[in-house]
C-alpha cells in the first residue's frame, strides 16, 4: 500500500505528525509526503518540529513545487492521499481543479483516478464558500474528515485529541491502530 500525505498551511500540524509517527511505526504502507511552505512555518511555530522530522518519518519527501514528481502522474499508482491539515486555500484549489503545486496536483490525480482522497479541513467558522467547496469535493468522492474532538470520549489533553483524529484517518485508510479507545459506556 502506498499513501501520500500532504501537509498544507492550516493550523493543526500536530495531526500530521501524529499520523506520520503512527504510519511509520506500523510500517503497513509506503509513505510519501509533501509539505507546503506555509505548513513548514506553521509546523515549526505550533510544534517546534521542522521539515527534517517529517523527512525522517517517511519513505520520500517531495518539494511542493516539484510538478514533475512521479506522484503527479496518474500512471504512478498510489492507493490513497490524505491532506492533513487542509487549508481553505487548498480546499478551494482542489474543488476548482487548480493544480498549481504538488499537493493540489496529486489531489487532482486522486480524484480523476477515483482513488481515496481524505481531506482534514481546519477552519472555524466555515464560510458559505468553504462549505460549498467541501460539498463539491465530497460529491466528487473525497472524504471530508474535520478534526472535531469526540467530547463523549472525555479526552483531557490536546495530545489525546490529536491521536483520536489521527486514528479516525487510519480508520478511513483501513489501518489498525490503538490511538483511541472506542466508546464503551
Ligand atoms: C499561524 C497560521 C495559522 C493558519 N491557520 C489556518 C487555518 O487553520 N486554516 C486555513 O485555511 N488557513 C490558515 N492559515 C492561512 C494559510 O496558511 C494560507 O491561506 C496559505 O496560503 C495556505 O497555503 P497552502 O494551502 O498552500 O499551504 C494560517 C496561517 C498562519 C500563519
PDB file of C-alpha atoms and ligand atoms in Angstrom:
ATOM      1  CA  UNK A   1       0.000   0.000   0.000  1.00  0.00           C
ATOM      2  CA  UNK A   2       1.282   3.466  -0.850  1.00  0.00           C
ATOM      3  CA  UNK A   3      -0.059   6.577   0.850  1.00  0.00           C
ATOM      4  CA  UNK A   4       0.670  10.214   0.020  1.00  0.00           C
ATOM      5  CA  UNK A   5       0.343  12.660   2.933  1.00  0.00           C
ATOM      6  CA  UNK A   6       0.039  16.330   2.011  1.00  0.00           C
ATOM      7  CA  UNK A   7       0.550  18.869   4.793  1.00  0.00           C
ATOM      8  CA  UNK A   8      -0.829  22.302   3.963  1.00  0.00           C
ATOM      9  CA  UNK A   9      -0.711  25.608   5.813  1.00  0.00           C
ATOM     10  CA  UNK A  10      -3.653  25.297   8.196  1.00  0.00           C
ATOM     11  CA  UNK A  11      -3.412  25.119  11.946  1.00  0.00           C
ATOM     12  CA  UNK A  12      -3.166  21.583  13.340  1.00  0.00           C
ATOM     13  CA  UNK A  13       0.191  20.316  12.086  1.00  0.00           C
ATOM     14  CA  UNK A  14       0.297  18.063  15.189  1.00  0.00           C
ATOM     15  CA  UNK A  15      -2.368  15.979  13.419  1.00  0.00           C
ATOM     16  CA  UNK A  16       0.012  15.293  10.530  1.00  0.00           C
ATOM     17  CA  UNK A  17       2.834  14.499  12.948  1.00  0.00           C
ATOM     18  CA  UNK A  18       0.676  12.013  14.886  1.00  0.00           C
ATOM     19  CA  UNK A  19      -0.491  10.365  11.655  1.00  0.00           C
ATOM     20  CA  UNK A  20       3.038  10.058  10.237  1.00  0.00           C
ATOM     21  CA  UNK A  21       4.502   8.785  13.529  1.00  0.00           C
ATOM     22  CA  UNK A  22       1.920   6.011  13.587  1.00  0.00           C
ATOM     23  CA  UNK A  23       2.212   5.120   9.916  1.00  0.00           C
ATOM     24  CA  UNK A  24       5.963   4.976  10.373  1.00  0.00           C
ATOM     25  CA  UNK A  25       5.606   2.771  13.478  1.00  0.00           C
ATOM     26  CA  UNK A  26       3.148   0.286  11.949  1.00  0.00           C
ATOM     27  CA  UNK A  27       5.088   0.006   8.663  1.00  0.00           C
ATOM     28  CA  UNK A  28       1.911  -1.088   6.882  1.00  0.00           C
ATOM     29  CA  UNK A  29       2.383   1.287   3.962  1.00  0.00           C
ATOM     30  CA  UNK A  30       4.991   3.133   1.989  1.00  0.00           C
ATOM     31  CA  UNK A  31       4.633   6.801   2.902  1.00  0.00           C
ATOM     32  CA  UNK A  32       5.328   9.747   0.651  1.00  0.00           C
ATOM     33  CA  UNK A  33       4.857  13.288   1.915  1.00  0.00           C
ATOM     34  CA  UNK A  34       4.617  16.850   0.645  1.00  0.00           C
ATOM     35  CA  UNK A  35       4.818  19.899   2.931  1.00  0.00           C
ATOM     36  CA  UNK A  36       3.768  23.341   1.684  1.00  0.00           C
ATOM     37  CA  UNK A  37       5.902  26.380   2.529  1.00  0.00           C
ATOM     38  CA  UNK A  38       3.224  27.777   4.878  1.00  0.00           C
ATOM     39  CA  UNK A  39       2.814  24.360   6.518  1.00  0.00           C
ATOM     40  CA  UNK A  40       6.538  24.256   7.192  1.00  0.00           C
ATOM     41  CA  UNK A  41       6.395  27.607   9.026  1.00  0.00           C
ATOM     42  CA  UNK A  42       3.215  26.759  10.938  1.00  0.00           C
ATOM     43  CA  UNK A  43       4.553  23.345  11.981  1.00  0.00           C
ATOM     44  CA  UNK A  44       7.681  24.957  13.394  1.00  0.00           C
ATOM     45  CA  UNK A  45       5.573  27.565  15.233  1.00  0.00           C
ATOM     46  CA  UNK A  46       2.977  25.114  16.594  1.00  0.00           C
ATOM     47  CA  UNK A  47       5.069  22.029  17.360  1.00  0.00           C
ATOM     48  CA  UNK A  48       8.732  23.000  17.160  1.00  0.00           C
ATOM     49  CA  UNK A  49       9.264  20.275  14.532  1.00  0.00           C
ATOM     50  CA  UNK A  50      10.994  21.184  11.286  1.00  0.00           C
ATOM     51  CA  UNK A  51      10.561  19.525   7.917  1.00  0.00           C
ATOM     52  CA  UNK A  52      13.590  17.307   8.754  1.00  0.00           C
ATOM     53  CA  UNK A  53      11.435  15.472  11.292  1.00  0.00           C
ATOM     54  CA  UNK A  54       8.858  14.722   8.589  1.00  0.00           C
ATOM     55  CA  UNK A  55      11.660  13.541   6.285  1.00  0.00           C
ATOM     56  CA  UNK A  56      12.788  11.065   8.973  1.00  0.00           C
ATOM     57  CA  UNK A  57       9.281   9.603   9.295  1.00  0.00           C
ATOM     58  CA  UNK A  58       8.555   8.986   5.601  1.00  0.00           C
ATOM     59  CA  UNK A  59       9.995   6.977   2.743  1.00  0.00           C
ATOM     60  CA  UNK A  60      10.134  10.000   0.460  1.00  0.00           C
ATOM     61  CA  UNK A  61       9.573  13.733   0.899  1.00  0.00           C
ATOM     62  CA  UNK A  62       8.835  15.839  -2.188  1.00  0.00           C
ATOM     63  CA  UNK A  63       9.209  19.601  -2.629  1.00  0.00           C
ATOM     64  CA  UNK A  64       5.751  21.126  -3.153  1.00  0.00           C
ATOM     65  CA  UNK A  65       6.898  22.846  -6.335  1.00  0.00           C
ATOM     66  CA  UNK A  66       8.086  19.604  -7.964  1.00  0.00           C
ATOM     67  CA  UNK A  67       5.335  19.155 -10.523  1.00  0.00           C
ATOM     68  CA  UNK A  68       7.466  16.644 -12.412  1.00  0.00           C
ATOM     69  CA  UNK A  69       7.382  14.195  -9.454  1.00  0.00           C
ATOM     70  CA  UNK A  70       6.166  10.629 -10.159  1.00  0.00           C
ATOM     71  CA  UNK A  71       3.042  11.066  -7.977  1.00  0.00           C
ATOM     72  CA  UNK A  72       1.916  13.991 -10.182  1.00  0.00           C
ATOM     73  CA  UNK A  73       1.122  11.451 -12.890  1.00  0.00           C
ATOM     74  CA  UNK A  74      -1.884   9.143 -12.969  1.00  0.00           C
ATOM     75  CA  UNK A  75       0.467   6.381 -14.146  1.00  0.00           C
ATOM     76  CA  UNK A  76       2.010   6.225 -10.653  1.00  0.00           C
ATOM     77  CA  UNK A  77      -0.440   4.128  -8.664  1.00  0.00           C
ATOM     78  CA  UNK A  78      -0.547   5.336  -5.072  1.00  0.00           C
ATOM     79  CA  UNK A  79      -3.515   3.971  -3.117  1.00  0.00           C
ATOM     80  CA  UNK A  80      -4.662   6.962  -1.094  1.00  0.00           C
ATOM     81  CA  UNK A  81      -3.901  10.585  -0.350  1.00  0.00           C
ATOM     82  CA  UNK A  82      -4.533  12.400   2.930  1.00  0.00           C
ATOM     83  CA  UNK A  83      -4.242  16.176   3.231  1.00  0.00           C
ATOM     84  CA  UNK A  84      -3.857  16.987   6.923  1.00  0.00           C
ATOM     85  CA  UNK A  85      -4.389  19.701   7.926  1.00  0.00           C
ATOM     86  CA  UNK A  86      -6.032  21.044   4.778  1.00  0.00           C
ATOM     87  CA  UNK A  87      -6.234  24.828   4.407  1.00  0.00           C
ATOM     88  CA  UNK A  88      -9.255  26.527   2.856  1.00  0.00           C
ATOM     89  CA  UNK A  89      -6.960  27.738   0.096  1.00  0.00           C
ATOM     90  CA  UNK A  90      -6.019  24.167  -0.788  1.00  0.00           C
ATOM     91  CA  UNK A  91      -9.671  23.065  -0.443  1.00  0.00           C
ATOM     92  CA  UNK A  92     -10.759  25.777  -2.904  1.00  0.00           C
ATOM     93  CA  UNK A  93      -7.994  24.999  -5.388  1.00  0.00           C
ATOM     94  CA  UNK A  94      -8.743  21.265  -5.474  1.00  0.00           C
ATOM     95  CA  UNK A  95     -12.502  21.891  -5.793  1.00  0.00           C
ATOM     96  CA  UNK A  96     -11.885  24.222  -8.749  1.00  0.00           C
ATOM     97  CA  UNK A  97      -9.392  21.918 -10.454  1.00  0.00           C
ATOM     98  CA  UNK A  98      -6.396  24.173  -9.840  1.00  0.00           C
ATOM     99  CA  UNK A  99      -3.250  22.033  -9.742  1.00  0.00           C
ATOM    100  CA  UNK A 100      -0.504  24.584  -9.233  1.00  0.00           C
ATOM    101  CA  UNK A 101       1.624  22.711  -6.701  1.00  0.00           C
ATOM    102  CA  UNK A 102       2.351  19.062  -5.953  1.00  0.00           C
ATOM    103  CA  UNK A 103      -0.270  18.812  -3.185  1.00  0.00           C
ATOM    104  CA  UNK A 104      -3.115  20.141  -5.363  1.00  0.00           C
ATOM    105  CA  UNK A 105      -1.915  18.240  -8.454  1.00  0.00           C
ATOM    106  CA  UNK A 106      -1.699  14.913  -6.573  1.00  0.00           C
ATOM    107  CA  UNK A 107      -5.180  15.526  -5.142  1.00  0.00           C
ATOM    108  CA  UNK A 108      -6.443  16.138  -8.700  1.00  0.00           C
ATOM    109  CA  UNK A 109      -4.863  12.832  -9.740  1.00  0.00           C
ATOM    110  CA  UNK A 110      -6.534  11.038  -6.820  1.00  0.00           C
ATOM    111  CA  UNK A 111      -9.938  12.411  -7.863  1.00  0.00           C
ATOM    112  CA  UNK A 112      -9.586  11.710 -11.592  1.00  0.00           C
ATOM    113  CA  UNK A 113      -8.285   8.181 -10.953  1.00  0.00           C
ATOM    114  CA  UNK A 114     -11.042   7.582  -8.389  1.00  0.00           C
ATOM    115  CA  UNK A 115      -8.559   6.861  -5.597  1.00  0.00           C
ATOM    116  CA  UNK A 116      -9.181   7.556  -1.933  1.00  0.00           C
ATOM    117  CA  UNK A 117      -8.745  11.240  -1.041  1.00  0.00           C
ATOM    118  CA  UNK A 118      -9.125  12.175   2.631  1.00  0.00           C
ATOM    119  CA  UNK A 119      -9.244  15.881   3.477  1.00  0.00           C
ATOM    120  CA  UNK A 120      -8.897  17.176   7.046  1.00  0.00           C
ATOM    121  CA  UNK A 121     -10.062  20.803   6.663  1.00  0.00           C
ATOM    122  CA  UNK A 122      -9.256  23.165   9.542  1.00  0.00           C
ATOM    123  CA  UNK A 123     -11.010  26.490   9.808  1.00  0.00           C
ATOM    124  CA  UNK A 124     -13.669  27.958  12.023  1.00  0.00           C
ATOM    125  CA  UNK A 125     -16.217  29.280  11.438  1.00  0.00           C
ATOM    126  CA  UNK A 126     -16.680  27.916   7.920  1.00  0.00           C
ATOM    127  CA  UNK A 127     -17.774  30.426   5.262  1.00  0.00           C
ATOM    128  CA  UNK A 128     -20.504  29.584   2.771  1.00  0.00           C
ATOM    129  CA  UNK A 129     -17.771  29.465   0.129  1.00  0.00           C
ATOM    130  CA  UNK A 130     -15.751  26.894   2.104  1.00  0.00           C
ATOM    131  CA  UNK A 131     -18.888  24.822   2.780  1.00  0.00           C
ATOM    132  CA  UNK A 132     -19.775  24.846  -0.939  1.00  0.00           C
ATOM    133  CA  UNK A 133     -16.253  23.759  -1.916  1.00  0.00           C
ATOM    134  CA  UNK A 134     -16.276  20.984   0.702  1.00  0.00           C
ATOM    135  CA  UNK A 135     -19.677  19.818  -0.544  1.00  0.00           C
ATOM    136  CA  UNK A 136     -18.364  19.730  -4.126  1.00  0.00           C
ATOM    137  CA  UNK A 137     -15.326  17.722  -3.042  1.00  0.00           C
ATOM    138  CA  UNK A 138     -17.487  15.288  -1.091  1.00  0.00           C
ATOM    139  CA  UNK A 139     -19.727  14.904  -4.183  1.00  0.00           C
ATOM    140  CA  UNK A 140     -16.596  14.200  -6.251  1.00  0.00           C
ATOM    141  CA  UNK A 141     -15.683  11.331  -3.924  1.00  0.00           C
ATOM    142  CA  UNK A 142     -13.379  12.924  -1.336  1.00  0.00           C
ATOM    143  CA  UNK A 143     -13.813  12.012   2.334  1.00  0.00           C
ATOM    144  CA  UNK A 144     -14.201  15.169   4.424  1.00  0.00           C
ATOM    145  CA  UNK A 145     -12.866  14.472   7.916  1.00  0.00           C
ATOM    146  CA  UNK A 146     -12.879  17.670  10.004  1.00  0.00           C
ATOM    147  CA  UNK A 147     -10.675  17.469  13.100  1.00  0.00           C
ATOM    148  CA  UNK A 148     -13.505  17.525  15.638  1.00  0.00           C
ATOM    149  CA  UNK A 149     -12.965  16.135  19.126  1.00  0.00           C
ATOM    150  CA  UNK A 150     -15.270  13.339  20.350  1.00  0.00           C
ATOM    151  CA  UNK A 151     -16.301  15.036  23.579  1.00  0.00           C
ATOM    152  CA  UNK A 152     -18.026  11.855  24.756  1.00  0.00           C
ATOM    153  CA  UNK A 153     -14.640  10.087  24.908  1.00  0.00           C
ATOM    154  CA  UNK A 154     -13.680  12.566  27.657  1.00  0.00           C
ATOM    155  CA  UNK A 155     -10.133  13.042  26.418  1.00  0.00           C
ATOM    156  CA  UNK A 156      -8.329  15.519  28.621  1.00  0.00           C
ATOM    157  CA  UNK A 157      -5.236  16.560  26.629  1.00  0.00           C
ATOM    158  CA  UNK A 158      -4.653  18.017  23.168  1.00  0.00           C
ATOM    159  CA  UNK A 159      -2.315  15.078  22.590  1.00  0.00           C
ATOM    160  CA  UNK A 160      -5.180  12.608  23.131  1.00  0.00           C
ATOM    161  CA  UNK A 161      -7.468  14.576  20.820  1.00  0.00           C
ATOM    162  CA  UNK A 162      -4.771  14.673  18.109  1.00  0.00           C
ATOM    163  CA  UNK A 163      -4.283  10.927  18.447  1.00  0.00           C
ATOM    164  CA  UNK A 164      -8.040  10.406  18.158  1.00  0.00           C
ATOM    165  CA  UNK A 165      -8.132  12.382  14.880  1.00  0.00           C
ATOM    166  CA  UNK A 166      -5.077  10.502  13.551  1.00  0.00           C
ATOM    167  CA  UNK A 167      -6.887   7.286  14.499  1.00  0.00           C
ATOM    168  CA  UNK A 168     -10.007   8.357  12.570  1.00  0.00           C
ATOM    169  CA  UNK A 169      -7.815   8.945   9.495  1.00  0.00           C
ATOM    170  CA  UNK A 170      -6.252   5.482   9.916  1.00  0.00           C
ATOM    171  CA  UNK A 171      -9.799   4.037  10.208  1.00  0.00           C
ATOM    172  CA  UNK A 172     -10.573   5.504   6.771  1.00  0.00           C
ATOM    173  CA  UNK A 173      -7.345   4.021   5.399  1.00  0.00           C
ATOM    174  CA  UNK A 174      -8.251   0.613   6.841  1.00  0.00           C
ATOM    175  CA  UNK A 175      -5.113   0.531   9.000  1.00  0.00           C
ATOM    176  CA  UNK A 176      -5.380  -0.924  12.503  1.00  0.00           C
ATOM    177  CA  UNK A 177      -4.237   1.173  15.438  1.00  0.00           C
ATOM    178  CA  UNK A 178      -4.706   1.738  19.164  1.00  0.00           C
ATOM    179  CA  UNK A 179      -4.828   5.519  19.073  1.00  0.00           C
ATOM    180  CA  UNK A 180      -8.159   5.878  20.831  1.00  0.00           C
ATOM    181  CA  UNK A 181     -10.380   3.719  22.957  1.00  0.00           C
ATOM    182  CA  UNK A 182     -13.835   3.195  21.435  1.00  0.00           C
ATOM    183  CA  UNK A 183     -16.943   4.389  23.183  1.00  0.00           C
ATOM    184  CA  UNK A 184     -17.818   1.927  25.929  1.00  0.00           C
ATOM    185  CA  UNK A 185     -20.427   3.345  28.336  1.00  0.00           C
TER     186      UNK A 185
HETATM  187  C1  LIG B   1      -0.373  30.633  12.113  1.00  0.00           C
HETATM  188  C2  LIG B   1      -1.252  30.452  10.915  1.00  0.00           C
HETATM  189  C3  LIG B   1      -2.362  29.635  11.023  1.00  0.00           C
HETATM  190  C4  LIG B   1      -3.210  29.445   9.924  1.00  0.00           C
HETATM  191  N1  LIG B   1      -4.281  28.621  10.077  1.00  0.00           N
HETATM  192  C5  LIG B   1      -5.098  28.407   9.024  1.00  0.00           C
HETATM  193  C6  LIG B   1      -6.194  27.504   9.165  1.00  0.00           C
HETATM  194  O1  LIG B   1      -6.425  26.911  10.214  1.00  0.00           O
HETATM  195  N2  LIG B   1      -6.979  27.302   8.080  1.00  0.00           N
HETATM  196  C7  LIG B   1      -6.732  27.911   6.874  1.00  0.00           C
HETATM  197  O2  LIG B   1      -7.480  27.662   5.929  1.00  0.00           O
HETATM  198  N3  LIG B   1      -5.700  28.776   6.719  1.00  0.00           N
HETATM  199  C8  LIG B   1      -4.868  29.033   7.751  1.00  0.00           C
HETATM  200  N4  LIG B   1      -3.798  29.895   7.598  1.00  0.00           N
HETATM  201  C9  LIG B   1      -3.627  30.579   6.304  1.00  0.00           C
HETATM  202  C10 LIG B   1      -2.904  29.704   5.275  1.00  0.00           C
HETATM  203  O3  LIG B   1      -1.604  29.374   5.753  1.00  0.00           O
HETATM  204  C11 LIG B   1      -2.813  30.424   3.914  1.00  0.00           C
HETATM  205  O4  LIG B   1      -4.093  30.572   3.345  1.00  0.00           O
HETATM  206  C12 LIG B   1      -1.894  29.741   2.936  1.00  0.00           C
HETATM  207  O5  LIG B   1      -1.914  30.421   1.701  1.00  0.00           O
HETATM  208  C13 LIG B   1      -2.258  28.288   2.697  1.00  0.00           C
HETATM  209  O6  LIG B   1      -1.412  27.770   1.670  1.00  0.00           O
HETATM  210  P1  LIG B   1      -1.260  26.211   1.400  1.00  0.00           P
HETATM  211  O7  LIG B   1      -2.620  25.613   1.443  1.00  0.00           O
HETATM  212  O8  LIG B   1      -0.655  26.126   0.026  1.00  0.00           O
HETATM  213  O9  LIG B   1      -0.335  25.670   2.434  1.00  0.00           O
HETATM  214  C14 LIG B   1      -2.932  30.106   8.684  1.00  0.00           C
HETATM  215  C15 LIG B   1      -1.800  30.915   8.583  1.00  0.00           C
HETATM  216  C16 LIG B   1      -0.978  31.079   9.675  1.00  0.00           C
HETATM  217  C17 LIG B   1       0.243  31.965   9.531  1.00  0.00           C
END
